[in-house]
mmCIF file of C-alpha atoms in Angstrom:
data_model
loop_
_atom_site.group_PDB
_atom_site.id
_atom_site.type_symbol
_atom_site.label_atom_id
_atom_site.label_comp_id
_atom_site.label_asym_id
_atom_site.label_seq_id
_atom_site.Cartn_x
_atom_site.Cartn_y
_atom_site.Cartn_z
ATOM 1 C CA MET A 73 26.810 -63.501 -13.570
ATOM 2 C CA GLN A 74 29.601 -61.320 -14.842
ATOM 3 C CA GLY A 75 27.635 -58.229 -13.866
ATOM 4 C CA ARG A 76 27.164 -59.511 -10.315
ATOM 5 C CA LYS A 77 30.895 -60.121 -9.939
ATOM 6 C CA ILE A 78 31.657 -56.613 -11.116
ATOM 7 C CA ALA A 79 29.060 -55.216 -8.703
ATOM 8 C CA LYS A 80 30.594 -57.154 -5.802
ATOM 9 C CA ILE A 81 34.062 -55.946 -6.735
ATOM 10 C CA ILE A 82 32.844 -52.340 -6.875
ATOM 11 C CA LEU A 83 31.083 -52.709 -3.507
ATOM 12 C CA GLY A 84 34.194 -54.278 -2.013
ATOM 13 C CA ILE A 85 36.403 -51.487 -3.294
ATOM 14 C CA GLY A 86 33.895 -48.919 -2.003
ATOM 15 C CA ALA A 87 33.860 -50.548 1.424
ATOM 16 C CA LEU A 88 37.665 -50.572 1.550
ATOM 17 C CA ILE A 89 37.741 -46.897 0.587
ATOM 18 C CA CYS A 90 35.192 -46.065 3.315
ATOM 19 C CA VAL A 91 37.173 -48.003 5.920
ATOM 20 C CA GLY A 92 40.380 -46.370 4.751
ATOM 21 C CA LEU A 93 38.855 -42.894 4.939
ATOM 22 C CA PHE A 94 37.459 -43.615 8.408
ATOM 23 C CA VAL A 95 40.878 -44.760 9.650
ATOM 24 C CA PHE A 96 42.528 -41.733 8.042
ATOM 25 C CA PHE A 97 40.065 -39.259 9.570
ATOM 26 C CA TYR A 98 40.270 -41.018 12.937
ATOM 27 C CA ILE A 99 44.056 -40.637 12.949
ATOM 28 C CA ILE A 100 43.780 -36.959 11.987
ATOM 29 C CA SER A 101 41.045 -36.299 14.570
ATOM 30 C CA ASN A 102 42.953 -38.100 17.311
ATOM 31 C CA LYS A 103 46.075 -36.096 16.459
ATOM 32 C CA VAL A 104 44.154 -32.811 16.702
ATOM 33 C CA LYS A 105 42.607 -33.885 20.021
ATOM 34 C CA LYS A 106 46.011 -34.732 21.529
ATOM 35 C CA GLU A 107 47.534 -31.484 20.271
ATOM 36 C CA LEU A 108 44.580 -29.521 21.644
ATOM 37 C CA GLN A 109 44.846 -31.139 25.086
ATOM 38 C CA ALA A 110 48.607 -30.602 25.241
ATOM 39 C CA GLN A 111 48.296 -26.989 24.075
ATOM 40 C CA VAL A 112 45.579 -26.105 26.602
ATOM 41 C CA ASN A 113 47.513 -27.473 29.569
ATOM 42 C CA SER A 114 50.765 -25.950 28.339
ATOM 43 C CA THR A 115 49.170 -22.529 27.834
ATOM 44 C CA ILE A 116 47.679 -22.399 31.331
ATOM 45 C CA SER A 117 50.905 -23.620 32.935
ATOM 46 C CA ALA A 118 52.805 -20.893 31.075
ATOM 47 C CA PHE A 119 50.877 -18.197 32.985
ATOM 48 C CA ASN A 120 52.891 -19.137 36.074
ATOM 49 C CA GLN A 121 56.058 -18.021 34.315
ATOM 50 C CA ASP A 122 54.821 -14.448 33.923
ATOM 51 C CA GLY A 123 55.348 -13.684 37.617
ATOM 52 C CA ILE A 124 51.949 -12.001 37.976
ATOM 53 C CA ALA A 125 49.866 -14.715 39.647
ATOM 54 C CA GLN A 126 49.947 -18.423 40.441
ATOM 55 C CA ILE A 127 47.627 -20.964 38.800
ATOM 56 C CA THR A 128 46.984 -24.482 40.049
ATOM 57 C CA PHE A 129 44.543 -26.689 38.143
ATOM 58 C CA ASP A 130 43.423 -30.199 37.385
ATOM 59 C CA PRO A 131 44.767 -30.975 33.900
ATOM 60 C CA PHE A 132 42.282 -30.672 31.066
ATOM 61 C CA VAL A 133 41.192 -33.888 29.369
ATOM 62 C CA CYS A 134 39.889 -33.581 25.804
ATOM 63 C CA LYS A 135 37.539 -36.008 24.077
ATOM 64 C CA GLY A 136 35.701 -36.192 20.781
ATOM 65 C CA PHE A 137 35.820 -37.075 17.102
ATOM 66 C CA PHE A 138 35.768 -33.976 14.875
ATOM 67 C CA SER A 139 33.915 -32.212 17.692
ATOM 68 C CA TYR A 140 35.975 -31.743 20.827
ATOM 69 C CA GLU A 141 35.221 -31.002 24.470
ATOM 70 C CA CYS A 142 37.885 -30.369 27.098
ATOM 71 C CA LYS A 143 37.149 -30.577 30.829
ATOM 72 C CA SER A 144 38.833 -29.691 34.100
ATOM 73 C CA GLN A 145 37.223 -29.977 37.520
ATOM 74 C CA ARG A 146 39.103 -27.130 39.206
ATOM 75 C CA LEU A 147 41.322 -24.129 38.563
ATOM 76 C CA GLU A 148 42.564 -21.796 41.298
ATOM 77 C CA LEU A 149 44.188 -18.407 40.787
ATOM 78 C CA SER A 150 46.271 -17.013 43.665
ATOM 79 C CA THR A 151 48.653 -14.145 44.283
ATOM 80 C CA LEU A 152 52.361 -14.893 44.413
ATOM 81 C CA TRP A 153 52.132 -14.803 48.229
ATOM 82 C CA GLY A 154 49.401 -17.448 48.303
ATOM 83 C CA GLN A 155 46.204 -15.418 48.708
ATOM 84 C CA LYS A 156 43.346 -16.881 46.665
ATOM 85 C CA ILE A 157 41.988 -14.576 43.967
ATOM 86 C CA THR A 158 39.345 -16.875 42.535
ATOM 87 C CA GLU A 159 38.458 -20.545 42.249
ATOM 88 C CA VAL A 160 36.793 -21.971 39.153
ATOM 89 C CA ARG A 161 34.949 -25.300 38.991
ATOM 90 C CA ASP A 162 33.465 -27.508 36.278
ATOM 91 C CA ILE A 163 35.322 -25.911 33.363
ATOM 92 C CA ARG A 164 34.181 -27.146 29.965
ATOM 93 C CA PHE A 165 35.011 -25.729 26.579
ATOM 94 C CA GLY A 166 34.601 -27.213 23.162
ATOM 95 C CA PHE A 167 34.703 -26.888 19.406
ATOM 96 C CA LYS A 168 32.021 -28.200 17.062
ATOM 97 C CA ASN A 169 30.684 -27.840 13.501
ATOM 98 C CA ILE A 170 34.285 -27.714 12.318
ATOM 99 C CA THR A 171 35.131 -27.054 8.677
ATOM 100 C CA PRO A 172 38.423 -25.796 7.197
ATOM 101 C CA LYS A 173 36.999 -22.253 7.243
ATOM 102 C CA SER A 174 34.672 -22.101 10.269
ATOM 103 C CA ILE A 175 34.200 -23.341 13.810
ATOM 104 C CA ASP A 176 31.739 -22.981 16.705
ATOM 105 C CA GLU A 177 33.061 -22.513 20.250
ATOM 106 C CA THR A 178 31.485 -23.054 23.678
ATOM 107 C CA LEU A 179 32.630 -22.426 27.249
ATOM 108 C CA HIS A 180 31.036 -23.125 30.618
ATOM 109 C CA LEU A 181 32.423 -22.619 34.103
ATOM 110 C CA SER A 182 31.183 -21.921 37.607
ATOM 111 C CA THR A 183 32.896 -20.134 40.473
ATOM 112 C CA PRO A 184 31.568 -20.881 43.974
ATOM 113 C CA ASN A 185 33.756 -18.079 45.340
ATOM 114 C CA PHE A 186 34.538 -15.771 42.447
ATOM 115 C CA PHE A 187 36.404 -13.124 44.445
ATOM 116 C CA GLY A 188 38.385 -15.567 46.571
ATOM 117 C CA ASP A 189 39.772 -14.414 49.918
ATOM 118 C CA ILE A 190 40.838 -10.926 48.901
ATOM 119 C CA TYR A 191 37.553 -9.062 49.289
ATOM 120 C CA GLU A 192 35.938 -11.113 52.061
ATOM 121 C CA ALA A 193 33.405 -11.846 49.376
ATOM 122 C CA GLU A 194 31.429 -14.777 50.699
ATOM 123 C CA ASP A 195 28.312 -12.600 50.457
ATOM 124 C CA LEU A 196 28.827 -12.122 46.720
ATOM 125 C CA GLY A 197 28.061 -15.767 46.034
ATOM 126 C CA GLY A 198 29.149 -17.654 42.957
ATOM 127 C CA VAL A 199 29.186 -16.879 39.276
ATOM 128 C CA GLU A 200 28.212 -19.081 36.342
ATOM 129 C CA VAL A 201 29.751 -18.187 32.994
ATOM 130 C CA ASN A 202 28.610 -19.344 29.553
ATOM 131 C CA TYR A 203 30.063 -18.447 26.171
ATOM 132 C CA GLU A 204 28.977 -19.280 22.640
ATOM 133 C CA GLY A 205 30.808 -18.076 19.576
ATOM 134 C CA SER A 206 31.444 -18.791 15.935
ATOM 135 C CA GLU A 207 34.523 -17.932 13.909
ATOM 136 C CA SER A 208 34.923 -18.050 10.150
ATOM 137 C CA ILE A 209 37.678 -17.086 7.757
ATOM 138 C CA LYS A 210 36.727 -13.981 5.756
ATOM 139 C CA ASP A 211 39.961 -13.455 3.813
ATOM 140 C CA ALA A 212 42.603 -16.186 4.040
ATOM 141 C CA LYS A 213 45.207 -14.135 2.154
ATOM 142 C CA ILE A 214 45.460 -11.455 4.844
ATOM 143 C CA GLY A 215 44.498 -13.616 7.848
ATOM 144 C CA GLU A 216 41.119 -12.011 8.530
ATOM 145 C CA ILE A 217 38.381 -13.821 10.471
ATOM 146 C CA LEU A 218 34.815 -12.997 11.531
ATOM 147 C CA ASN A 219 33.641 -13.636 15.083
ATOM 148 C CA ASP A 220 30.086 -13.561 16.497
ATOM 149 C CA TRP A 221 29.874 -14.263 20.213
ATOM 150 C CA LYS A 222 27.676 -14.183 23.317
ATOM 151 C CA LEU A 223 28.957 -14.198 26.900
ATOM 152 C CA SER A 224 26.787 -14.345 30.030
ATOM 153 C CA PHE A 225 27.566 -14.004 33.740
ATOM 154 C CA ASP A 226 24.897 -15.234 36.144
ATOM 155 C CA LEU A 227 25.545 -13.661 39.565
ATOM 156 C CA LEU A 228 23.672 -13.723 42.849
ATOM 157 C CA ALA A 229 21.868 -10.394 42.381
ATOM 158 C CA ALA A 230 22.250 -9.685 38.669
ATOM 159 C CA SER A 231 22.937 -11.231 35.305
ATOM 160 C CA LEU A 232 25.254 -9.687 32.725
ATOM 161 C CA LYS A 233 25.087 -10.426 29.011
ATOM 162 C CA LEU A 234 27.714 -9.363 26.507
ATOM 163 C CA GLN A 235 27.542 -9.986 22.784
ATOM 164 C CA GLY A 236 29.357 -8.691 19.777
ATOM 165 C CA LYS A 237 30.272 -8.976 16.126
ATOM 166 C CA ARG A 238 33.814 -8.272 15.050
ATOM 167 C CA ARG A 239 36.596 -8.889 12.547
ATOM 168 C CA ASN A 240 40.111 -9.867 13.607
ATOM 169 C CA GLN A 241 43.206 -9.641 11.464
ATOM 170 C CA ASP A 242 46.683 -11.053 12.012
ATOM 171 C CA PRO A 243 49.275 -11.656 9.252
ATOM 172 C CA LYS A 244 50.338 -14.836 11.068
ATOM 173 C CA TRP A 245 46.929 -16.344 10.243
ATOM 174 C CA ALA A 246 47.331 -15.888 6.487
ATOM 175 C CA ASN A 247 46.585 -19.050 4.471
ATOM 176 C CA GLN A 248 45.858 -21.066 7.637
ATOM 177 C CA ASN A 249 42.788 -23.211 8.250
ATOM 178 C CA ILE A 250 40.544 -22.443 11.215
ATOM 179 C CA ILE A 251 42.047 -25.141 13.472
ATOM 180 C CA GLN A 252 45.554 -23.814 12.840
ATOM 181 C CA ILE A 253 44.347 -20.313 13.703
ATOM 182 C CA GLU A 254 42.731 -21.544 16.944
ATOM 183 C CA MET A 255 45.910 -23.365 17.967
ATOM 184 C CA ALA A 256 48.048 -20.321 17.188
ATOM 185 C CA SER A 257 45.715 -18.087 19.200
ATOM 186 C CA MET A 258 45.801 -20.488 22.131
ATOM 187 C CA ARG A 259 49.591 -20.305 22.272
ATOM 188 C CA ASN A 260 49.188 -16.618 23.042
ATOM 189 C CA LEU A 261 46.032 -16.908 25.130
ATOM 190 C CA GLY A 262 46.713 -13.905 27.357
ATOM 191 C CA ALA A 263 46.942 -11.589 24.371
ATOM 192 C CA LYS A 264 43.840 -13.155 22.847
ATOM 193 C CA LEU A 265 41.793 -12.652 26.018
ATOM 194 C CA LEU A 266 42.787 -9.012 26.240
ATOM 195 C CA ASN A 267 42.980 -8.569 22.467
ATOM 196 C CA ALA A 268 46.215 -6.722 23.144
ATOM 197 C CA GLY A 269 48.239 -6.075 20.003
ATOM 198 C CA GLN A 270 45.480 -7.351 17.701
ATOM 199 C CA ASP A 271 43.656 -5.168 15.216
ATOM 200 C CA LEU A 272 39.897 -5.478 15.720
ATOM 201 C CA ALA A 273 36.902 -4.121 13.870
ATOM 202 C CA TYR A 274 33.779 -4.295 16.021
ATOM 203 C CA GLN A 275 30.565 -3.878 14.079
ATOM 204 C CA GLU A 276 28.599 -3.856 17.319
ATOM 205 C CA LEU A 277 29.037 -4.575 21.012
ATOM 206 C CA GLU A 278 26.182 -4.876 23.495
ATOM 207 C CA LEU A 279 26.031 -5.061 27.298
ATOM 208 C CA GLN A 280 22.835 -5.838 29.209
ATOM 209 C CA ILE A 281 22.466 -5.884 33.009
ATOM 210 C CA ASP A 282 19.350 -7.494 34.495
ATOM 211 C CA SER A 283 18.631 -6.947 38.182
ATOM 212 C CA LYS A 284 17.712 -9.806 40.511
ATOM 213 C CA GLY A 285 17.205 -7.703 43.626
ATOM 214 C CA LEU A 286 20.377 -5.700 43.027
ATOM 215 C CA GLU A 287 19.214 -2.766 45.166
ATOM 216 C CA ASN A 288 18.813 -4.853 48.343
ATOM 217 C CA PHE A 289 22.020 -6.743 47.689
ATOM 218 C CA ALA A 290 24.079 -3.563 47.186
ATOM 219 C CA TYR A 291 22.688 -1.934 50.328
ATOM 220 C CA THR A 292 23.265 -5.030 52.483
ATOM 221 C CA PHE A 293 26.744 -5.566 51.066
ATOM 222 C CA LEU A 294 27.825 -1.994 51.863
ATOM 223 C CA GLN A 295 26.502 -2.320 55.411
ATOM 224 C CA LYS A 296 28.488 -5.509 55.969
ATOM 225 C CA ARG A 297 31.603 -3.759 54.670
ATOM 226 C CA GLY A 298 31.321 -1.225 57.508
ATOM 227 C CA MET A 299 29.488 1.594 55.693
ATOM 228 C CA GLU A 300 26.703 2.183 58.202
ATOM 229 C CA MET A 301 23.802 4.099 56.669
ATOM 230 C CA SER A 302 20.037 4.001 56.587
ATOM 231 C CA LYS A 303 18.188 2.941 53.451
ATOM 232 C CA GLN A 304 17.288 6.581 52.849
ATOM 233 C CA GLU A 305 20.945 7.625 53.153
ATOM 234 C CA TYR A 306 21.900 4.869 50.716
ATOM 235 C CA GLU A 307 19.364 6.129 48.167
ATOM 236 C CA GLU A 308 20.541 9.727 48.592
ATOM 237 C CA GLN A 309 24.156 8.638 48.067
ATOM 238 C CA VAL A 310 23.269 6.795 44.851
ATOM 239 C CA ARG A 311 21.375 9.810 43.484
ATOM 240 C CA MET A 312 24.133 12.249 44.436
ATOM 241 C CA THR A 313 26.800 10.088 42.781
ATOM 242 C CA ALA A 314 24.691 9.960 39.605
ATOM 243 C CA VAL A 315 24.374 13.769 39.588
ATOM 244 C CA GLN A 316 28.153 14.163 39.974
ATOM 245 C CA LEU A 317 28.881 11.727 37.140
ATOM 246 C CA LYS A 318 26.381 13.400 34.810
ATOM 247 C CA SER A 319 27.903 16.791 35.568
ATOM 248 C CA THR A 320 31.348 15.490 34.590
ATOM 249 C CA ILE A 321 29.992 14.092 31.315
ATOM 250 C CA GLN A 322 27.979 17.167 30.383
ATOM 251 C CA GLU A 323 30.928 19.513 30.924
ATOM 252 C CA ASP A 324 33.256 17.503 28.651
ATOM 253 C CA PRO A 325 33.154 18.807 25.039
ATOM 254 C CA GLN A 326 34.911 15.678 23.726
ATOM 255 C CA LEU A 327 31.930 13.564 24.815
ATOM 256 C CA SER A 328 29.285 15.699 23.125
ATOM 257 C CA SER A 329 28.224 12.912 20.730
ATOM 258 C CA TRP A 330 27.671 10.533 23.657
ATOM 259 C CA LYS A 331 26.228 13.046 26.121
ATOM 260 C CA ASP A 332 22.568 11.998 25.933
ATOM 261 C CA ALA A 333 23.274 8.249 25.878
ATOM 262 C CA LEU A 334 25.755 8.455 28.778
ATOM 263 C CA THR A 335 23.354 10.563 30.824
ATOM 264 C CA GLN A 336 20.635 7.968 30.260
ATOM 265 C CA ALA A 337 23.091 5.175 31.141
ATOM 266 C CA ILE A 338 24.042 6.833 34.444
ATOM 267 C CA ASP A 339 20.378 7.362 35.316
ATOM 268 C CA GLY A 340 19.675 3.729 34.382
ATOM 269 C CA ALA A 341 22.487 2.417 36.571
ATOM 270 C CA ALA A 342 21.221 4.493 39.496
ATOM 271 C CA GLU A 343 17.688 3.184 38.942
ATOM 272 C CA LEU A 344 18.993 -0.406 39.011
ATOM 273 C CA LEU A 345 20.665 0.291 42.361
ATOM 274 C CA LEU A 346 17.447 1.877 43.651
ATOM 275 C CA GLY A 347 15.123 -0.868 42.432
ATOM 276 C CA GLU A 348 13.417 1.498 39.975
ATOM 277 C CA ALA A 349 14.533 -0.338 36.814
ATOM 278 C CA LYS A 350 14.730 -3.988 35.792
ATOM 279 C CA SER A 351 17.440 -3.826 33.144
ATOM 280 C CA LEU A 352 19.963 -1.556 31.454
ATOM 281 C CA LYS A 353 21.273 -2.111 27.929
ATOM 282 C CA LEU A 354 24.190 -0.305 26.280
ATOM 283 C CA LYS A 355 24.949 -0.792 22.588
ATOM 284 C CA LEU A 356 28.009 0.354 20.651
ATOM 285 C CA ARG A 357 27.869 0.483 16.850
ATOM 286 C CA SER A 358 30.904 1.174 14.706
ATOM 287 C CA LYS A 359 30.834 4.479 12.841
ATOM 288 C CA ASP A 360 32.888 3.280 9.860
ATOM 289 C CA GLY A 361 33.641 -0.418 10.481
ATOM 290 C CA GLY A 362 37.382 0.256 10.426
ATOM 291 C CA TYR A 363 40.081 -1.500 12.405
ATOM 292 C CA VAL A 364 41.298 -0.239 15.770
ATOM 293 C CA ASN A 365 43.853 -1.557 18.231
ATOM 294 C CA LEU A 366 42.424 -1.984 21.731
ATOM 295 C CA LYS A 367 45.766 -1.029 23.263
ATOM 296 C CA ASN A 368 44.674 2.519 22.481
ATOM 297 C CA PHE A 369 41.785 2.093 24.934
ATOM 298 C CA THR A 370 43.070 -0.283 27.625
ATOM 299 C CA GLN A 371 46.099 1.872 28.432
ATOM 300 C CA GLN A 372 44.072 4.991 29.260
ATOM 301 C CA TYR A 373 42.213 6.409 32.234
ATOM 302 C CA SER A 374 38.466 5.753 32.226
ATOM 303 C CA LEU A 375 37.441 9.214 30.964
ATOM 304 C CA ASP A 376 40.083 9.142 28.223
ATOM 305 C CA THR A 377 38.824 5.701 27.223
ATOM 306 C CA LEU A 378 35.283 7.061 26.836
ATOM 307 C CA ARG A 379 36.575 9.949 24.718
ATOM 308 C CA SER A 380 38.489 7.589 22.431
ATOM 309 C CA LEU A 381 35.568 5.186 22.094
ATOM 310 C CA SER A 382 33.175 8.032 21.248
ATOM 311 C CA LYS A 383 35.285 8.809 18.172
ATOM 312 C CA VAL A 384 34.905 5.259 16.856
ATOM 313 C CA PHE A 385 31.444 4.146 18.024
ATOM 314 C CA ASN A 386 27.902 5.435 18.320
ATOM 315 C CA LEU A 387 26.313 4.709 21.709
ATOM 316 C CA SER A 388 22.672 3.983 22.484
ATOM 317 C CA THR A 389 21.042 3.231 25.843
ATOM 318 C CA GLU A 390 17.850 1.396 26.766
ATOM 319 C CA VAL A 391 16.351 1.192 30.267
ATOM 320 C CA LYS A 392 13.454 -1.103 31.135
ATOM 321 C CA LYS A 393 11.362 -0.208 34.181
#
């Protein structure tokens, strides 16, 4: 009898502890969810203060319990004089598999009119974007995190896939958990998107373009934009442009290490536009794994950017017929 009483007491205490822990974690989770929702809406609204463009959007609503998903039905980006740049629908992003040191991220959005009114781009159709990534803390003392990610763009005549592996470092992230790092990054979302001012170490970066009738689309699109030419003239123009680009690359001594891969990439791009290839893949691999600041690349002309990148990365090209 005495043993049964003790067992009941232990079970009762265990149940109370479980209930208490559930309530505690619920309060913490609900707090994170509210902070996340407030931070997302505040961050997007803050873009309007930069004086570059105007954003109107349906406020994000976040739901979840230790895994969170935030949704907005519409976001529209316009110039300061009211001309639509792009309209985004069905925006969903979320965080799951959360631990103090790691997190998985997802993003989905669709754009029925990606290029808005500026380029008379109704013929370009919409774009569907999907992102999957994982971040984990590598060294908490110096604020270093690892990031593996995949990003895809599904367009009318082609699909683009980007993926990469990188390390980020910021002293402000030192001794922070992964949620604190995500919140801090979100407060400076513009810089995070452009990676401006952040030191990055890309192990590899890959771009793949798959054609879905890209050659016919490009030819038709140019005709509708007033560039009247026959299909033969279009093909000759593509080939001539490729020859000119390859000549520029081959004559540049600073691009000697990339010469073969860039030549193959230019030929591959031309073949996509001519319907002679199905896909083109470019892969960058770090030469030493060291940190670089992308400001060094984004603030240069295109040829200077290639020269700088060739010092840091090896380039390989793959074309599928």
